[in-house]
Short mmCIF file of C-alpha atoms in Angstrom, two decimals:
data_model
loop_
_atom_site.label_atom_id
_atom_site.label_comp_id
_atom_site.label_asym_id
_atom_site.label_seq_id
_atom_site.Cartn_x
_atom_site.Cartn_y
_atom_site.Cartn_z
CA GLN A 171 79.33 -47.59 93.66
CA LEU A 172 81.47 -44.62 92.69
CA LEU A 173 79.84 -41.73 90.87
CA GLU A 174 81.95 -38.85 89.56
CA SER A 175 80.60 -35.43 88.73
CA GLY A 176 81.75 -31.87 88.18
CA GLY A 177 83.37 -32.20 84.79
CA GLY A 178 82.74 -29.71 82.02
CA LEU A 179 84.23 -27.13 79.71
CA VAL A 180 86.76 -24.72 81.18
CA GLN A 181 89.16 -22.22 79.65
CA PRO A 182 92.93 -22.64 79.97
CA GLY A 183 93.99 -21.22 83.30
CA GLY A 184 90.60 -21.88 84.82
CA SER A 185 89.51 -24.03 87.73
CA LEU A 186 87.16 -26.94 88.28
CA ARG A 187 86.24 -29.14 91.22
CA LEU A 188 85.42 -32.79 90.67
CA SER A 189 83.48 -34.95 93.10
CA CYS A 190 83.25 -38.69 93.56
CA ALA A 191 80.30 -39.93 95.61
CA ALA A 192 80.79 -43.35 97.16
CA SER A 193 78.16 -45.79 98.31
CA GLY A 194 77.89 -49.45 99.24
CA PHE A 195 81.10 -49.68 101.23
CA SER A 196 82.80 -48.13 104.23
CA PHE A 197 84.26 -45.08 102.49
CA SER A 198 86.29 -43.89 105.47
CA SER A 199 88.20 -47.19 105.54
CA TYR A 200 89.66 -46.85 102.05
CA ALA A 201 92.32 -44.77 100.37
CA MET A 202 91.06 -43.23 97.16
CA ASN A 203 92.73 -42.41 93.85
CA TRP A 204 92.07 -40.12 90.92
CA VAL A 205 93.13 -41.46 87.52
CA ARG A 206 92.70 -39.77 84.15
CA GLN A 207 92.62 -40.87 80.54
CA ALA A 208 93.12 -38.36 77.75
CA PRO A 209 91.30 -39.03 74.46
CA GLY A 210 92.98 -41.95 72.71
CA GLU A 211 95.64 -42.23 75.38
CA GLY A 212 96.43 -44.57 78.23
CA LEU A 213 95.73 -44.35 81.94
CA GLU A 214 97.57 -41.76 84.02
CA TRP A 215 97.52 -41.82 87.79
CA VAL A 216 96.81 -38.36 89.19
CA SER A 217 96.52 -38.44 92.96
CA VAL A 218 95.85 -40.56 96.06
CA ILE A 219 94.54 -39.72 99.53
CA SER A 220 94.71 -41.84 102.67
CA PRO A 221 91.54 -43.05 104.42
CA SER A 222 91.70 -40.26 107.01
CA GLY A 223 92.76 -37.63 104.51
CA THR A 224 95.98 -36.83 106.32
CA ALA A 225 98.27 -38.18 103.59
CA THR A 226 98.18 -37.25 99.93
CA ASN A 227 100.38 -37.74 96.88
CA TYR A 228 100.34 -36.35 93.36
CA ALA A 229 101.75 -37.01 89.93
CA ASP A 230 104.47 -34.54 88.97
CA SER A 231 102.27 -33.31 86.13
CA VAL A 232 99.64 -31.92 88.52
CA ARG A 233 101.54 -31.25 91.74
CA GLY A 234 101.03 -27.67 92.89
CA ARG A 235 97.93 -27.22 90.71
CA PHE A 236 95.58 -29.98 91.88
CA THR A 237 94.43 -30.69 95.44
CA VAL A 238 92.75 -33.92 96.55
CA SER A 239 90.51 -33.97 99.61
CA ARG A 240 87.71 -36.00 101.10
CA ASP A 241 84.71 -35.62 103.39
CA ASN A 242 84.17 -38.93 105.13
CA SER A 243 80.93 -37.67 106.69
CA ARG A 244 79.56 -37.20 103.16
CA ASN A 245 81.28 -40.25 101.63
CA THR A 246 82.71 -37.97 98.98
CA LEU A 247 86.12 -37.52 97.36
CA TYR A 248 87.13 -34.27 95.69
CA LEU A 249 89.71 -33.02 93.22
CA GLN A 250 90.25 -29.28 93.03
CA MET A 251 91.93 -28.46 89.73
CA ASN A 252 93.47 -25.02 89.25
CA SER A 253 95.53 -23.46 86.46
CA LEU A 254 94.13 -25.97 83.99
CA ARG A 255 96.08 -26.66 80.81
CA ASP A 256 95.19 -28.17 77.46
CA GLU A 257 96.95 -31.37 78.50
CA ASP A 258 94.63 -31.77 81.50
CA MET A 259 91.74 -32.55 79.19
CA ALA A 260 90.67 -36.11 79.97
CA LEU A 261 88.15 -38.47 81.50
CA TYR A 262 88.74 -38.33 85.25
CA SER A 263 87.83 -41.40 87.30
CA CYS A 264 88.02 -42.17 90.96
CA ALA A 265 89.24 -45.59 92.08
CA ARG A 266 88.95 -47.23 95.47
CA ASP A 267 91.84 -48.43 97.60
CA TRP A 268 95.60 -47.89 97.40
CA HIS A 269 95.61 -50.47 94.62
CA ALA A 270 92.55 -49.32 92.63
CA ASP A 271 90.29 -52.33 93.05
CA TYR A 272 87.08 -50.65 91.91
CA TRP A 273 86.51 -47.72 89.51
CA GLY A 274 83.79 -45.25 88.72
CA GLN A 275 82.65 -44.37 85.19
CA GLY A 276 84.39 -41.01 85.14
CA THR A 277 83.59 -37.40 84.33
CA VAL A 278 84.92 -35.53 81.31
CA VAL A 279 87.01 -32.39 81.64
CA THR A 280 87.44 -30.31 78.49
CA VAL A 281 89.97 -27.49 78.46
CA SER A 282 89.47 -25.14 75.57
CA SER A 283 89.18 -21.46 74.81
CA ASP B 164 109.08 -41.48 89.58
CA VAL B 165 108.92 -45.20 88.88
CA VAL B 166 108.80 -45.92 85.15
CA VAL B 167 107.00 -49.04 83.98
CA THR B 168 107.53 -50.23 80.40
CA GLN B 169 104.81 -52.45 78.93
CA SER B 170 105.06 -54.62 75.83
CA PRO B 171 103.82 -55.33 73.30
CA LEU B 172 101.62 -52.33 72.60
CA SER B 173 99.55 -54.35 70.14
CA LEU B 174 98.76 -58.05 70.49
CA PRO B 175 96.84 -59.86 67.74
CA VAL B 176 95.88 -63.33 68.97
CA THR B 177 94.01 -66.27 67.46
CA LEU B 178 91.01 -67.47 69.46
CA GLY B 179 91.99 -70.31 71.77
CA GLN B 180 95.68 -69.44 71.71
CA PRO B 181 97.66 -68.12 74.69
CA ALA B 182 98.71 -64.51 75.07
CA SER B 183 101.29 -62.80 77.27
CA ILE B 184 101.93 -59.19 78.19
CA SER B 185 105.10 -58.03 79.89
CA CYS B 186 105.85 -55.11 82.19
CA ARG B 187 109.26 -54.11 83.43
CA SER B 188 110.38 -51.51 85.90
CA ARG B 189 113.81 -49.94 86.18
CA GLN B 190 113.74 -50.60 89.91
CA SER B 191 112.55 -53.26 92.27
CA LEU B 192 108.89 -53.00 93.21
CA VAL B 193 109.22 -54.85 96.49
CA HIS B 194 107.67 -52.68 99.20
CA SER B 195 109.32 -52.23 102.59
CA ASP B 196 106.55 -54.42 104.02
CA GLY B 197 107.78 -57.30 101.86
CA ASN B 198 104.86 -57.25 99.43
CA THR B 199 105.09 -56.43 95.75
CA TYR B 200 102.15 -54.26 94.74
CA PHE B 201 101.81 -54.98 91.04
CA ASN B 202 98.42 -55.05 89.37
CA TRP B 203 96.83 -55.81 86.00
CA PHE B 204 93.71 -54.19 84.60
CA GLN B 205 91.41 -54.91 81.67
CA GLN B 206 89.52 -52.14 79.91
CA ARG B 207 86.90 -53.35 77.48
CA PRO B 208 85.74 -50.88 74.80
CA GLY B 209 83.55 -48.19 76.34
CA GLN B 210 83.99 -49.47 79.88
CA SER B 211 85.92 -48.46 82.97
CA PRO B 212 89.04 -50.42 83.87
CA ARG B 213 88.55 -53.61 85.85
CA ARG B 214 91.29 -54.99 88.04
CA LEU B 215 92.19 -58.57 87.20
CA ILE B 216 95.29 -59.27 89.28
CA TYR B 217 96.73 -57.75 92.45
CA LYS B 218 100.01 -58.32 94.29
CA VAL B 219 101.55 -59.92 91.19
CA SER B 220 99.55 -63.13 91.04
CA ASN B 221 96.27 -62.87 92.98
CA ARG B 222 93.11 -62.97 90.87
CA ASP B 223 90.30 -60.63 91.82
CA SER B 224 86.88 -62.05 92.53
CA GLY B 225 85.06 -63.19 89.42
CA VAL B 226 88.14 -63.16 87.18
CA PRO B 227 88.33 -66.30 85.03
CA ASP B 228 91.19 -68.63 85.86
CA ARG B 229 92.53 -68.36 82.31
CA PHE B 230 94.08 -65.08 83.52
CA SER B 231 97.24 -65.41 85.57
CA GLY B 232 99.93 -63.08 86.79
CA SER B 233 103.55 -63.91 87.52
CA GLY B 234 106.88 -62.28 88.12
CA SER B 235 108.97 -60.74 90.83
CA GLY B 236 111.15 -57.76 91.59
CA SER B 237 110.95 -55.69 88.45
CA ASP B 238 109.71 -58.09 85.80
CA PHE B 239 106.05 -59.12 85.51
CA THR B 240 103.81 -60.99 83.09
CA LEU B 241 100.08 -61.33 82.50
CA THR B 242 99.16 -64.55 80.73
CA ILE B 243 95.85 -65.52 79.19
CA SER B 244 95.94 -69.28 78.74
CA SER B 245 93.33 -69.47 75.97
CA VAL B 246 92.06 -66.21 74.51
CA GLU B 247 88.31 -65.76 74.12
CA ALA B 248 86.41 -63.13 72.13
CA ASP B 249 85.38 -61.49 75.42
CA ASP B 250 89.05 -60.69 76.16
CA VAL B 251 89.33 -58.02 73.45
CA GLY B 252 90.33 -54.66 74.86
CA LEU B 253 93.15 -52.77 76.49
CA TYR B 254 95.31 -54.20 79.24
CA TYR B 255 97.34 -52.10 81.66
CA CYS B 256 99.82 -52.93 84.34
CA MET B 257 100.16 -50.67 87.36
CA GLN B 258 102.69 -50.53 90.14
CA SER B 259 101.30 -49.26 93.45
CA THR B 260 104.39 -49.97 95.57
CA SER B 261 105.45 -46.34 95.13
CA CYS B 262 102.11 -44.93 94.12
CA CYS B 263 101.54 -45.11 91.34
CA THR B 264 102.48 -45.71 87.70
CA PHE B 265 100.67 -47.33 84.80
CA GLY B 266 102.23 -49.08 81.85
CA GLN B 267 101.52 -47.76 78.37
CA GLY B 268 98.75 -50.27 77.65
CA THR B 269 98.41 -53.26 75.32
CA LYS B 270 95.63 -53.54 72.78
CA LEU B 271 94.54 -57.15 72.46
CA GLU B 272 92.64 -58.01 69.31
CA ILE B 273 91.52 -61.19 67.62
CA LYS B 274 93.32 -62.16 64.40
#
């Protein structure tokens, strides 16, 4: 199971940290992704982190503003989002594995003044 | 970034008829390890995406065999051999060879 949390309302320029709690599988053995879906729009890949956390990658749209991390001792994935923009407003979901074989339900991020 | 172009964006289909969705990339999606990491997802209304196909043509566990994936290099197709009412929703392709890019999505509806 993947359970996201941490979404909410934030002003433009603000920050938010999302969490994804994993259970039922060996979390430390899997890469993990963040994917977002803006209202009425398609899926957009955001970021990926290797099983150990030593390798990360980001979409150009968030690089330099978002940071992905993980705590394998807590079976938890994180996404630190800074300098939030209107266009970051979306449902953010975590997905297991390099190739996104299993997804959580997501947490909603609203960016508005 | 790798661009993936998906078509059609809307797909009205009669129950029991076949349906096909295409995705094309401007570059080859063959990984240096020799695999092609191309995936298909289904998103039913109000639900999270569910992966149907991985590595071009491998069905995930529990996916009905009416779903099949094919293609190579930069040109890929998802085929539903006989559409059922349960298949209504959005379908996305995703390349994870050079992580990662989604197609624009195809809305499948019943005529």
